[in-house]
């Protein structure tokens, strides 16, 4: 299990970072979508510059990779804790990876 660090606040409303998960070096892009009826955080994942999954909502208690046709070696991402807001991301909730 690996916890993936996320940062809260308006200065971090658009985050981009890489993270090694198992044998994969993945690029994460996390964006706060304030224009939605209910503002939310969304996650895009890229491997070797190609999108693996786009627009995954960070919803508390969810296996956020469920429903995506991801390569088996990517594993699963869980978002646990409180519902994400602009100011509590990574504080009251966590993005967790488990291998396949």
Short mmCIF file of C-alpha atoms in Angstrom, two decimals:
data_model
loop_
_atom_site.label_atom_id
_atom_site.label_comp_id
_atom_site.label_asym_id
_atom_site.label_seq_id
_atom_site.Cartn_x
_atom_site.Cartn_y
_atom_site.Cartn_z
CA UNK A 1 0.00 0.00 0.00
CA UNK A 2 1.24 3.47 -0.89
CA UNK A 3 -0.34 6.76 0.13
CA UNK A 4 -0.08 9.37 -2.63
CA UNK A 5 0.45 12.86 -1.25
CA UNK A 6 -2.09 15.50 -2.31
CA UNK A 7 -2.06 19.22 -1.48
CA UNK A 8 -5.00 21.43 -0.56
CA UNK A 9 -5.73 25.10 -1.18
CA UNK A 10 -6.26 27.40 -4.13
CA UNK A 11 -2.51 27.57 -4.81
CA UNK A 12 -2.66 23.81 -5.46
CA UNK A 13 -5.87 23.74 -7.52
CA UNK A 14 -3.87 22.33 -10.46
CA UNK A 15 -1.25 19.77 -9.46
CA UNK A 16 1.07 17.67 -11.62
CA UNK A 17 3.55 15.12 -10.26
CA UNK A 18 4.99 11.67 -10.95
CA UNK A 19 4.68 8.66 -8.67
CA UNK A 20 6.14 5.17 -8.96
CA UNK A 21 3.46 2.55 -8.30
CA UNK A 22 4.82 -0.97 -8.59
CA UNK A 23 6.68 -1.19 -11.91
CA UNK A 24 4.92 1.89 -13.32
CA UNK A 25 6.09 5.49 -13.29
CA UNK A 26 2.82 7.42 -13.61
CA UNK A 27 2.08 11.10 -14.08
CA UNK A 28 -0.79 12.40 -11.96
CA UNK A 29 -2.72 15.55 -12.81
CA UNK A 30 -5.14 16.67 -10.11
CA UNK A 31 -7.48 19.59 -10.81
CA UNK A 32 -10.10 21.37 -8.76
CA UNK A 33 -13.16 21.89 -10.97
CA UNK A 34 -14.83 24.94 -9.47
CA UNK A 35 -17.15 25.40 -12.47
CA UNK A 36 -19.17 22.27 -11.65
CA UNK A 37 -22.55 22.60 -9.94
CA UNK A 38 -20.86 20.89 -7.01
CA UNK A 39 -17.13 21.73 -7.13
CA UNK A 40 -14.89 18.67 -7.12
CA UNK A 41 -11.36 17.35 -7.51
CA UNK A 42 -10.63 15.25 -10.61
CA UNK A 43 -7.65 13.02 -11.33
CA UNK A 44 -6.04 12.15 -14.68
CA UNK A 45 -3.32 9.49 -14.92
CA UNK A 46 -0.75 9.17 -17.72
CA UNK A 47 1.89 6.53 -18.46
CA UNK A 48 4.65 7.27 -20.98
CA UNK A 49 2.76 10.42 -22.01
CA UNK A 50 -0.41 8.52 -22.93
CA UNK A 51 -3.62 8.83 -20.90
CA UNK A 52 -4.48 5.81 -18.78
CA UNK A 53 -7.58 7.26 -17.10
CA UNK A 54 -9.11 10.72 -17.33
CA UNK A 55 -11.61 12.58 -15.15
CA UNK A 56 -11.71 10.28 -12.14
CA UNK A 57 -13.59 12.10 -9.40
CA UNK A 58 -12.06 12.00 -5.93
CA UNK A 59 -15.15 10.76 -4.10
CA UNK A 60 -14.77 9.66 -0.49
CA UNK A 61 -14.99 5.93 0.11
CA UNK A 62 -14.62 5.03 -3.57
CA UNK A 63 -12.39 2.72 -5.55
CA UNK A 64 -11.81 5.51 -8.06
CA UNK A 65 -10.26 3.22 -10.68
CA UNK A 66 -13.33 0.97 -10.72
CA UNK A 67 -15.22 1.16 -13.99
CA UNK A 68 -12.11 2.10 -15.98
CA UNK A 69 -10.52 -0.41 -18.33
CA UNK A 70 -7.06 -0.01 -16.81
CA UNK A 71 -4.10 -2.27 -17.55
CA UNK A 72 -3.93 -4.96 -14.86
CA UNK A 73 -0.48 -3.86 -13.67
CA UNK A 74 -1.75 -0.41 -12.63
CA UNK A 75 -3.46 -1.73 -9.49
CA UNK A 76 -6.28 0.07 -7.69
CA UNK A 77 -6.67 3.57 -6.30
CA UNK A 78 -8.89 4.23 -3.29
CA UNK A 79 -9.94 7.64 -2.00
CA UNK A 80 -10.61 7.39 1.73
CA UNK A 81 -11.70 9.84 4.42
CA UNK A 82 -13.89 12.93 4.23
CA UNK A 83 -15.42 14.35 1.05
CA UNK A 84 -12.79 16.45 -0.71
CA UNK A 85 -13.02 20.23 -0.71
CA UNK A 86 -10.61 22.87 -1.95
CA UNK A 87 -9.13 23.24 1.52
CA UNK A 88 -9.09 19.71 2.96
CA UNK A 89 -7.54 17.63 0.15
CA UNK A 90 -4.80 15.42 1.59
CA UNK A 91 -5.60 16.48 5.14
CA UNK A 92 -8.97 14.89 5.93
CA UNK A 93 -8.75 12.33 3.11
CA UNK A 94 -6.12 10.26 1.32
CA UNK A 95 -5.42 8.69 -2.06
CA UNK A 96 -4.18 5.13 -1.53
CA UNK A 97 -2.76 2.65 -4.05
CA UNK A 98 -2.91 -1.12 -3.74
CA UNK A 99 -1.20 -3.43 -6.24
CA UNK A 100 -3.24 -5.70 -8.51
#
